[in-house]
Short mmCIF file of C-alpha atoms and ligand atoms in Angstrom, two decimals:
data_model
loop_
_atom_site.label_atom_id
_atom_site.label_comp_id
_atom_site.label_asym_id
_atom_site.label_seq_id
_atom_site.Cartn_x
_atom_site.Cartn_y
_atom_site.Cartn_z
CA MET A 1 -18.53 12.35 -20.52
CA THR A 2 -18.16 16.25 -20.37
CA ILE A 3 -14.75 16.93 -20.28
CA ILE A 4 -13.95 20.08 -18.57
CA VAL A 5 -9.85 20.89 -19.30
CA THR A 6 -8.22 24.00 -17.04
CA GLY A 7 -5.25 24.70 -18.57
CA GLY A 8 -5.77 23.41 -21.50
CA ALA A 9 -3.83 26.14 -23.95
CA GLY A 10 -0.89 26.22 -21.73
CA PHE A 11 1.72 22.98 -22.63
CA ILE A 12 -0.02 19.41 -21.02
CA GLY A 13 -2.80 21.12 -20.98
CA SER A 14 -2.86 21.39 -24.94
CA ASN A 15 -1.69 17.93 -25.08
CA PHE A 16 -4.39 16.90 -23.44
CA VAL A 17 -7.12 17.96 -25.33
CA LEU A 18 -5.50 16.13 -28.61
CA TYR A 19 -4.74 13.76 -27.13
CA MET A 20 -8.79 13.20 -26.29
CA LEU A 21 -10.13 14.30 -28.95
CA LYS A 22 -8.26 11.89 -31.70
CA ASN A 23 -9.80 8.47 -28.33
CA TYR A 24 -12.00 9.89 -27.17
CA SER A 25 -15.22 10.60 -30.62
CA GLU A 26 -18.30 10.89 -28.55
CA ASP A 27 -17.16 12.49 -24.92
CA ARG A 28 -17.26 16.41 -25.30
CA ILE A 29 -13.91 18.73 -23.92
CA ILE A 30 -14.11 21.83 -22.57
CA CYS A 31 -11.09 24.00 -22.66
CA LEU A 32 -11.61 26.96 -20.14
CA ASP A 33 -8.74 28.54 -19.85
CA LYS A 34 -7.44 32.67 -18.67
CA LEU A 35 -4.44 32.63 -21.15
CA THR A 36 -2.21 33.75 -18.83
CA TYR A 37 1.46 34.22 -20.56
CA ALA A 38 1.12 30.60 -20.64
CA GLY A 39 -1.56 30.14 -22.89
CA ASN A 40 -1.12 30.36 -25.94
CA LEU A 41 -5.00 29.39 -27.39
CA SER A 42 -3.00 29.35 -31.90
CA THR A 43 -1.85 25.69 -30.29
CA LEU A 44 -5.33 24.73 -30.12
CA GLN A 45 -6.74 27.10 -33.58
CA SER A 46 -6.61 22.66 -35.13
CA VAL A 47 -9.70 22.06 -33.52
CA MET A 48 -11.21 25.20 -32.63
CA ASP A 49 -14.27 24.39 -34.63
CA HIS A 50 -14.06 20.77 -33.91
CA PRO A 51 -17.42 19.82 -33.18
CA ASN A 52 -17.10 18.13 -29.91
CA PHE A 53 -14.64 21.20 -28.24
CA ARG A 54 -15.32 24.33 -27.09
CA PHE A 55 -13.32 27.03 -25.23
CA VAL A 56 -13.79 29.60 -22.54
CA LYS A 57 -11.26 32.16 -22.02
CA ALA A 58 -12.07 32.74 -17.94
CA ASP A 59 -9.86 32.77 -15.16
CA ILE A 60 -10.19 29.65 -11.95
CA CYS A 61 -10.51 32.28 -9.47
CA ASP A 62 -13.92 33.77 -11.05
CA ARG A 63 -16.23 31.81 -9.23
CA GLU A 64 -19.01 33.33 -10.86
CA THR A 65 -17.62 31.78 -14.61
CA VAL A 66 -16.51 28.28 -13.21
CA TYR A 67 -20.32 28.44 -12.03
CA GLN A 68 -21.26 29.68 -15.07
CA VAL A 69 -19.87 27.10 -17.10
CA PHE A 70 -20.99 24.56 -15.52
CA GLU A 71 -25.04 25.53 -15.43
CA GLU A 72 -24.06 25.33 -18.72
CA GLU A 73 -22.29 22.36 -19.30
CA LYS A 74 -22.43 19.51 -16.48
CA PRO A 75 -19.40 18.54 -16.71
CA ASN A 76 -18.80 14.31 -15.61
CA ILE A 77 -14.95 15.19 -14.65
CA VAL A 78 -13.22 18.05 -14.37
CA VAL A 79 -9.24 17.93 -14.48
CA ASN A 80 -7.39 20.94 -13.07
CA PHE A 81 -4.08 21.79 -15.59
CA ALA A 82 -4.00 25.62 -14.53
CA ALA A 83 -1.81 26.86 -12.74
CA GLU A 84 0.86 29.43 -12.26
CA SER A 85 3.69 26.47 -13.40
CA HIS A 86 7.61 28.64 -13.12
CA VAL A 87 9.68 27.39 -10.62
CA ASP A 88 11.57 31.18 -11.28
CA ARG A 89 8.53 33.46 -11.62
CA SER A 90 7.04 31.70 -7.58
CA ILE A 91 10.20 32.81 -6.54
CA GLU A 92 10.05 36.93 -7.85
CA ASP A 93 6.30 37.45 -7.35
CA PRO A 94 4.99 34.21 -5.22
CA GLY A 95 1.02 35.31 -5.25
CA ILE A 96 -0.67 35.06 -7.85
CA PHE A 97 0.68 30.97 -7.38
CA LEU A 98 -0.94 31.55 -4.33
CA GLN A 99 -3.97 32.89 -5.95
CA THR A 100 -3.93 30.62 -8.56
CA ASN A 101 -2.65 27.16 -8.02
CA VAL A 102 -4.91 27.80 -3.97
CA MET A 103 -7.49 29.91 -4.44
CA GLY A 104 -8.17 28.25 -8.84
CA THR A 105 -8.77 24.85 -6.92
CA ALA A 106 -11.01 25.68 -4.40
CA VAL A 107 -13.35 27.11 -6.30
CA LEU A 108 -12.94 24.58 -8.17
CA MET A 109 -14.28 21.85 -6.20
CA ASP A 110 -17.03 23.86 -4.69
CA ALA A 111 -18.50 24.23 -8.05
CA CYS A 112 -18.11 20.57 -8.05
CA ARG A 113 -20.09 20.25 -5.05
CA LYS A 114 -21.98 22.54 -6.25
CA TYR A 115 -23.40 20.76 -9.59
CA GLY A 116 -22.41 17.24 -8.71
CA ILE A 117 -19.34 16.04 -10.25
CA GLN A 118 -18.14 12.37 -11.18
CA ARG A 119 -14.30 13.28 -11.20
CA TYR A 120 -12.08 16.16 -9.78
CA HIS A 121 -8.68 14.63 -10.80
CA GLN A 122 -5.48 17.48 -9.68
CA VAL A 123 -2.70 18.02 -11.81
CA SER A 124 -0.02 18.34 -9.11
CA THR A 125 3.51 17.71 -9.27
CA ASP A 126 6.52 15.32 -8.21
CA GLU A 127 7.36 18.79 -6.41
CA VAL A 128 5.22 18.18 -4.10
CA TYR A 129 8.12 16.14 -2.20
CA GLY A 130 11.20 18.01 -2.11
CA ASP A 131 13.95 16.98 -3.39
CA LEU A 132 16.55 13.91 -2.98
CA PRO A 133 20.49 13.07 -2.12
CA LEU A 134 22.60 13.31 -5.58
CA ASP A 135 24.44 10.02 -3.16
CA ARG A 136 21.94 8.35 -2.77
CA PRO A 137 20.39 7.29 -6.41
CA ASP A 138 18.30 4.07 -4.20
CA LEU A 139 15.74 6.42 -3.27
CA PHE A 140 12.90 7.77 -5.14
CA PHE A 141 9.21 9.42 -4.06
CA THR A 142 6.60 7.64 -3.43
CA GLU A 143 3.01 8.29 -2.62
CA THR A 144 4.05 8.29 1.23
CA THR A 145 7.27 10.42 0.82
CA PRO A 146 6.04 13.50 2.79
CA LEU A 147 5.59 16.55 1.15
CA HIS A 148 8.14 18.94 1.85
CA THR A 149 8.49 21.79 -0.27
CA SER A 150 10.98 24.29 -1.54
CA SER A 151 9.82 26.88 -3.36
CA PRO A 152 6.74 29.30 -3.13
CA TYR A 153 5.31 27.34 -6.93
CA SER A 154 5.81 23.94 -4.55
CA ALA A 155 4.27 25.04 -2.42
CA SER A 156 1.30 26.60 -3.68
CA LYS A 157 0.38 23.03 -5.57
CA ALA A 158 1.25 20.81 -2.03
CA SER A 159 -1.47 23.25 -0.21
CA ALA A 160 -3.31 22.34 -3.15
CA ASP A 161 -3.37 18.98 -2.99
CA LEU A 162 -4.20 19.14 0.77
CA LEU A 163 -7.26 20.93 -0.52
CA VAL A 164 -8.45 18.47 -2.45
CA MET A 165 -7.48 15.59 0.38
CA ALA A 166 -9.47 17.89 2.84
CA TYR A 167 -12.51 18.02 0.09
CA TYR A 168 -12.43 14.01 -0.34
CA ARG A 169 -12.57 13.69 3.31
CA THR A 170 -14.79 15.59 3.95
CA TYR A 171 -17.46 16.71 1.38
CA GLU A 172 -16.94 12.65 -0.09
CA LEU A 173 -16.04 15.00 -3.19
CA PRO A 174 -14.73 12.29 -5.90
CA ALA A 175 -11.41 12.97 -6.46
CA THR A 176 -7.69 12.25 -7.40
CA ILE A 177 -4.22 13.63 -7.46
CA SER A 178 -1.14 13.12 -9.85
CA ARG A 179 2.20 13.81 -9.07
CA CYS A 180 4.62 13.74 -12.82
CA SER A 181 7.94 14.22 -12.88
CA ASN A 182 9.48 17.22 -15.24
CA ASN A 183 7.14 17.00 -19.03
CA TYR A 184 8.62 17.18 -22.26
CA GLY A 185 7.92 17.47 -26.02
CA PRO A 186 5.79 20.02 -27.71
CA TYR A 187 3.92 23.07 -27.10
CA HIS A 188 6.20 23.40 -24.25
CA PHE A 189 6.26 26.97 -23.99
CA PRO A 190 10.38 27.89 -24.07
CA GLU A 191 11.05 29.59 -20.65
CA LYS A 192 11.22 26.48 -19.44
CA LEU A 193 15.14 24.47 -20.17
CA ILE A 194 14.37 21.42 -22.78
CA PRO A 195 12.24 24.15 -25.45
CA LEU A 196 14.84 27.17 -23.61
CA MET A 197 17.93 25.98 -24.17
CA ILE A 198 16.89 24.58 -28.30
CA ILE A 199 15.94 27.13 -29.57
CA ASN A 200 19.05 29.46 -27.52
CA ALA A 201 21.47 26.57 -29.59
CA LEU A 202 19.71 26.99 -32.98
CA SER A 203 19.95 30.80 -32.95
CA ASP A 204 23.86 30.66 -31.34
CA LYS A 205 22.87 32.61 -28.35
CA PRO A 206 24.38 31.41 -24.96
CA LEU A 207 22.34 27.73 -22.55
CA PRO A 208 22.52 29.68 -18.90
CA VAL A 209 22.99 26.13 -17.29
CA TYR A 210 22.41 27.42 -13.33
CA GLY A 211 25.61 26.62 -10.91
CA LYS A 212 27.64 23.94 -11.69
CA GLY A 213 24.16 22.10 -14.06
CA LEU A 214 24.53 19.06 -11.47
CA ASN A 215 20.71 18.50 -9.95
CA VAL A 216 19.10 15.91 -11.47
CA ARG A 217 15.66 16.17 -13.76
CA ASP A 218 13.65 12.49 -14.26
CA TRP A 219 12.34 13.46 -17.52
CA LEU A 220 8.57 11.93 -19.33
CA TYR A 221 7.51 12.36 -22.19
CA VAL A 222 4.09 15.02 -22.32
CA GLU A 223 1.81 11.80 -23.89
CA ASP A 224 3.25 9.75 -21.45
CA HIS A 225 1.40 11.78 -18.80
CA CYS A 226 -1.47 12.66 -20.98
CA ARG A 227 -2.35 8.74 -20.80
CA ALA A 228 -1.82 8.06 -17.45
CA ILE A 229 -4.40 10.87 -16.32
CA ASP A 230 -6.53 8.55 -18.76
CA LEU A 231 -5.91 6.31 -16.92
CA ILE A 232 -6.41 7.32 -13.69
CA ILE A 233 -9.70 10.08 -14.56
CA HIS A 234 -11.15 6.36 -15.87
CA LYS A 235 -10.27 3.43 -13.60
CA GLY A 236 -8.47 4.85 -10.39
CA LYS A 237 -10.05 4.82 -7.00
CA THR A 238 -12.02 8.19 -5.66
CA GLY A 239 -9.30 9.00 -2.34
CA GLU A 240 -5.98 8.89 -4.28
CA VAL A 241 -3.00 9.81 -5.36
CA TYR A 242 -0.71 8.56 -7.85
CA ASN A 243 3.07 9.54 -8.91
CA VAL A 244 3.52 9.51 -12.61
CA GLY A 245 7.34 8.76 -14.17
CA GLY A 246 9.06 6.78 -15.75
CA HIS A 247 12.55 6.30 -14.37
CA ASN A 248 14.44 8.38 -16.26
CA GLU A 249 17.64 10.68 -14.50
CA TRP A 250 19.03 13.56 -16.21
CA ARG A 251 21.28 15.96 -15.08
CA ASN A 252 20.97 19.41 -16.69
CA ILE A 253 24.32 19.10 -18.22
CA ASP A 254 24.13 16.50 -19.45
CA ILE A 255 20.66 16.96 -21.67
CA VAL A 256 22.35 20.95 -22.95
CA LYS A 257 25.00 18.18 -24.02
CA LEU A 258 23.35 16.28 -26.12
CA ILE A 259 20.82 19.49 -26.97
CA CYS A 260 23.84 20.84 -28.77
CA LYS A 261 24.34 17.55 -30.18
CA GLU A 262 21.81 16.81 -31.33
CA LEU A 263 21.42 20.34 -33.43
CA GLY A 264 25.17 20.44 -33.80
CA LYS A 265 26.21 23.27 -31.97
CA PRO A 266 29.71 24.38 -29.45
CA GLU A 267 29.51 23.06 -26.55
CA ASN A 268 30.54 26.55 -25.86
CA LEU A 269 27.45 28.97 -25.30
CA ILE A 270 26.92 26.91 -22.49
CA THR A 271 27.06 29.69 -19.71
CA TYR A 272 26.99 28.84 -16.08
CA VAL A 273 24.86 31.87 -14.82
CA THR A 274 23.77 32.21 -10.97
CA ASP A 275 22.43 28.94 -9.15
CA ARG A 276 17.75 29.07 -8.43
CA LYS A 277 17.60 30.27 -5.60
CA GLY A 278 16.00 27.09 -2.63
CA HIS A 279 17.25 25.10 -6.28
CA ASP A 280 14.93 21.06 -5.95
CA MET A 281 18.64 18.66 -6.47
CA ARG A 282 17.72 15.17 -7.84
CA TYR A 283 13.60 14.06 -8.62
CA ALA A 284 12.93 10.28 -9.17
CA ILE A 285 9.05 9.27 -9.32
CA ASP A 286 8.92 5.53 -8.66
CA PRO A 287 5.68 4.61 -9.88
CA THR A 288 4.80 1.58 -8.34
CA LYS A 289 1.52 1.74 -7.74
CA ILE A 290 0.80 3.39 -11.23
CA HIS A 291 2.36 0.64 -12.65
CA ASP A 292 0.48 -1.99 -10.79
CA GLU A 293 -3.14 -0.81 -9.73
CA LEU A 294 -3.94 0.56 -13.81
CA GLY A 295 -1.08 -1.02 -16.41
CA TRP A 296 0.51 2.31 -16.71
CA LEU A 297 4.45 2.07 -18.70
CA PRO A 298 5.58 4.60 -20.74
CA GLU A 299 5.43 4.45 -24.22
CA THR A 300 8.67 6.33 -25.41
CA LYS A 301 11.81 6.26 -25.25
CA PHE A 302 13.70 9.54 -24.31
CA GLU A 303 16.29 8.19 -27.02
CA ASP A 304 13.51 9.00 -29.37
CA GLY A 305 11.58 11.99 -27.62
CA ILE A 306 14.38 14.21 -27.10
CA GLN A 307 15.01 13.90 -31.40
CA LYS A 308 11.25 13.73 -31.73
CA THR A 309 11.41 17.48 -29.30
CA ILE A 310 13.78 18.78 -31.35
CA GLN A 311 12.17 18.05 -34.20
CA TRP A 312 9.00 19.83 -33.73
CA TYR A 313 10.95 22.74 -33.04
CA LEU A 314 13.21 23.35 -35.24
CA SER A 315 9.69 22.47 -37.55
CA HIS A 316 6.97 24.76 -35.48
CA LEU A 317 9.06 27.69 -35.65
CA GLU A 318 6.45 30.19 -35.68
CA TRP A 319 4.68 28.51 -32.92
CA TRP A 320 7.32 29.81 -30.69
CA SER A 321 9.04 33.00 -32.93
CA GLU A 322 6.01 34.18 -31.92
CA ILE A 323 5.39 33.64 -28.67
CA ILE A 324 8.78 34.50 -27.82
CA SER A 325 8.38 38.19 -29.60
CA GLY A 326 5.25 38.51 -27.76
CA ALA A 327 3.18 38.18 -30.73
CA TYR A 328 0.90 35.65 -29.66
CA GLN A 329 -0.93 37.54 -26.60
CA GLY A 330 -2.91 39.03 -29.40
CA TYR A 331 -4.07 36.34 -30.54
CA TYR A 332 -6.96 35.85 -29.36
CA GLU A 333 -8.18 38.92 -29.93
CA ARG A 334 -7.47 38.96 -33.79
CA MET A 335 -9.21 35.32 -34.53
CA TYR A 336 -11.34 35.58 -32.12
CA GLY A 337 -12.59 38.77 -30.97
CA ASP A 338 -15.87 39.75 -33.05
CA ARG A 339 -16.45 35.36 -33.07
P1 NAD B 1 1.58 26.15 -18.62
O1 NAD B 1 2.13 27.50 -17.55
O2 NAD B 1 2.36 26.01 -19.46
O3 NAD B 1 0.35 25.97 -18.58
C1 NAD B 1 -0.79 27.05 -17.67
C2 NAD B 1 -1.45 27.06 -18.11
O4 NAD B 1 -2.83 27.67 -16.98
C3 NAD B 1 -1.63 28.62 -19.46
O5 NAD B 1 -2.55 27.89 -20.43
C4 NAD B 1 -2.50 29.63 -18.63
O6 NAD B 1 -3.01 30.69 -19.31
C5 NAD B 1 -3.80 28.89 -17.79
N1 NAD B 1 -4.23 29.59 -16.23
C6 NAD B 1 -2.85 29.65 -15.84
N2 NAD B 1 -3.32 30.78 -14.82
C7 NAD B 1 -5.46 30.19 -15.26
C8 NAD B 1 -5.89 30.62 -14.63
N3 NAD B 1 -6.39 31.10 -13.05
N4 NAD B 1 -7.22 30.62 -14.80
C9 NAD B 1 -7.45 29.41 -15.96
N5 NAD B 1 -6.52 29.29 -16.74
C10 NAD B 1 -5.09 29.67 -16.26
O7 NAD B 1 1.33 24.47 -17.43
P2 NAD B 1 2.49 23.28 -17.42
O8 NAD B 1 3.57 22.79 -18.18
O9 NAD B 1 1.09 22.84 -18.69
O10 NAD B 1 1.31 22.37 -16.18
C11 NAD B 1 0.35 21.69 -16.74
C12 NAD B 1 0.19 21.73 -14.76
O11 NAD B 1 1.04 20.09 -15.13
C13 NAD B 1 0.08 22.51 -13.72
O12 NAD B 1 -0.86 22.46 -13.07
C14 NAD B 1 2.18 22.00 -12.99
O13 NAD B 1 2.02 22.12 -11.48
C15 NAD B 1 1.42 20.58 -13.78
N6 NAD B 1 2.45 19.86 -13.76
C16 NAD B 1 3.93 20.43 -14.38
C17 NAD B 1 4.71 18.97 -15.34
C18 NAD B 1 5.91 19.61 -15.98
O14 NAD B 1 7.44 19.96 -16.32
N7 NAD B 1 6.09 21.44 -16.73
C19 NAD B 1 5.74 18.01 -14.29
C20 NAD B 1 4.18 18.45 -13.24
C21 NAD B 1 2.72 18.91 -12.53
O1 DAU B 2 8.80 18.64 -11.89
C1 DAU B 2 7.74 18.50 -12.23
C2 DAU B 2 7.69 20.24 -12.16
O2 DAU B 2 9.27 20.70 -13.10
C3 DAU B 2 6.38 21.81 -12.37
O3 DAU B 2 5.95 20.88 -10.96
C4 DAU B 2 7.33 22.89 -13.54
O4 DAU B 2 5.57 23.25 -13.05
C5 DAU B 2 7.97 22.41 -14.38
O5 DAU B 2 8.28 23.94 -14.93
C6 DAU B 2 10.00 21.93 -13.46
O6 DAU B 2 10.53 22.78 -13.02
P1 DAU B 2 11.82 22.88 -13.12
O7 DAU B 2 12.26 23.73 -11.91
O8 DAU B 2 12.25 21.84 -12.76
O9 DAU B 2 11.80 23.19 -14.72
P2 DAU B 2 12.94 24.15 -15.52
O10 DAU B 2 12.69 23.79 -17.02
O11 DAU B 2 12.68 25.67 -14.75
O12 DAU B 2 13.51 23.35 -15.03
C7 DAU B 2 14.70 22.11 -15.25
C8 DAU B 2 15.92 22.16 -14.24
O13 DAU B 2 17.13 23.22 -14.94
C9 DAU B 2 16.09 22.90 -13.25
O14 DAU B 2 16.92 21.97 -12.47
C10 DAU B 2 16.88 24.08 -13.32
C11 DAU B 2 18.09 24.32 -14.69
N1 DAU B 2 17.56 24.82 -14.95
C12 DAU B 2 16.38 26.29 -16.37
C13 DAU B 2 16.24 26.92 -16.79
C14 DAU B 2 14.80 27.23 -17.64
C15 DAU B 2 18.41 26.00 -16.08
O15 DAU B 2 19.56 25.25 -15.18
N2 DAU B 2 18.90 27.17 -17.00
C16 DAU B 2 17.14 26.99 -16.94
O16 DAU B 2 17.82 28.74 -17.63
#
């Protein structure tokens, strides 16, 4: 099998590349990534010379280059992680979110139609369902919950999902979609809640909690998400959506306090700041379908996963300090400019 993984230099995509190379020694993995501010090639350093791995620096919106890669590699499967992924940035500047998340998805699916494919998988998000009220803990997102988006980011992801379903119906593109809850784990970019709080706490900097910190997110260890996608691309039914989540809801403030406790830092580092515009209150996934149909269950308990994650940031200071200093952005040129 040849598998194109787009966005494989980002947080979840890189975990997926490493997971696939470890678990499928016969498969060839092609990582296609534009290396935006969120893509970090040093994350993939350990596999750059792996005989079954190829890295291509390219934009999924660049039709000509994408078609060329398909022509050369004749992929069996495409897994699309490439996206602008940060809600706060989408509120600042929605345009690039529409470009990459919607138009880029269309280009990839056109390439799949042109060259033929066994499976196109779209990595989507629980944010397409909008949010749930705090006073209804009995409510969860299922695959039939209507799309109801709040931010330009989630609207762009929902638009892409609609386009995927349209290509499935109109062109019979063999496509699947997964909608996962919040991931955490190694290589999480330090603009997101958990790594930002760990890194700020380590440097005794203020911990900026939006609003009152009462918003709830449903956290899943990234490797469990990778296993879910593995099952979907190999055993999932085309035309289907699979929700992925581990029933692990936490209020933001409690996550931040837990990080302070684990790091032995005082809670008076916590600073309440102006709330995010349109801030979703609660996300909560019902994962019954992927459990019943594909046998998926999360394997990492949150108490273990958060400790592993904190330990990972403590032992990978170089990885995140290069990001914070911006030095990682020159990495591609330094390492691969003359290659
Ligand atoms: P990320 O921001 O860490 O990584 C995104 C990657 O995509 C980067 O390597 C970036 O360089 C690349 N990229 C961006 N624009 C591109 C383009 N035009 N062409 C090629 N590559 C491009 O994101 P992430 O958190 O790893 O999320 C990956 C996917 O999973 C996204 O589609 C996101 O919507 C989805 N998702 C994320 C979460 C989460 O908690 N992080 C949860 C559910 C779903
Ligand atoms: O639910 C899946 C989504 O999870 C993915 O689709 C997105 O790509 C991913 O970024 C994530 O979105 P969130 O907005 O939930 O994640 P973020 O880490 O930005 O924020 C988590 C919560 O913490 C949210 O309620 C906002 C809050 N927050 C975040 C930051 C960065 C703070 O209170 N302070 C902060 O500094």
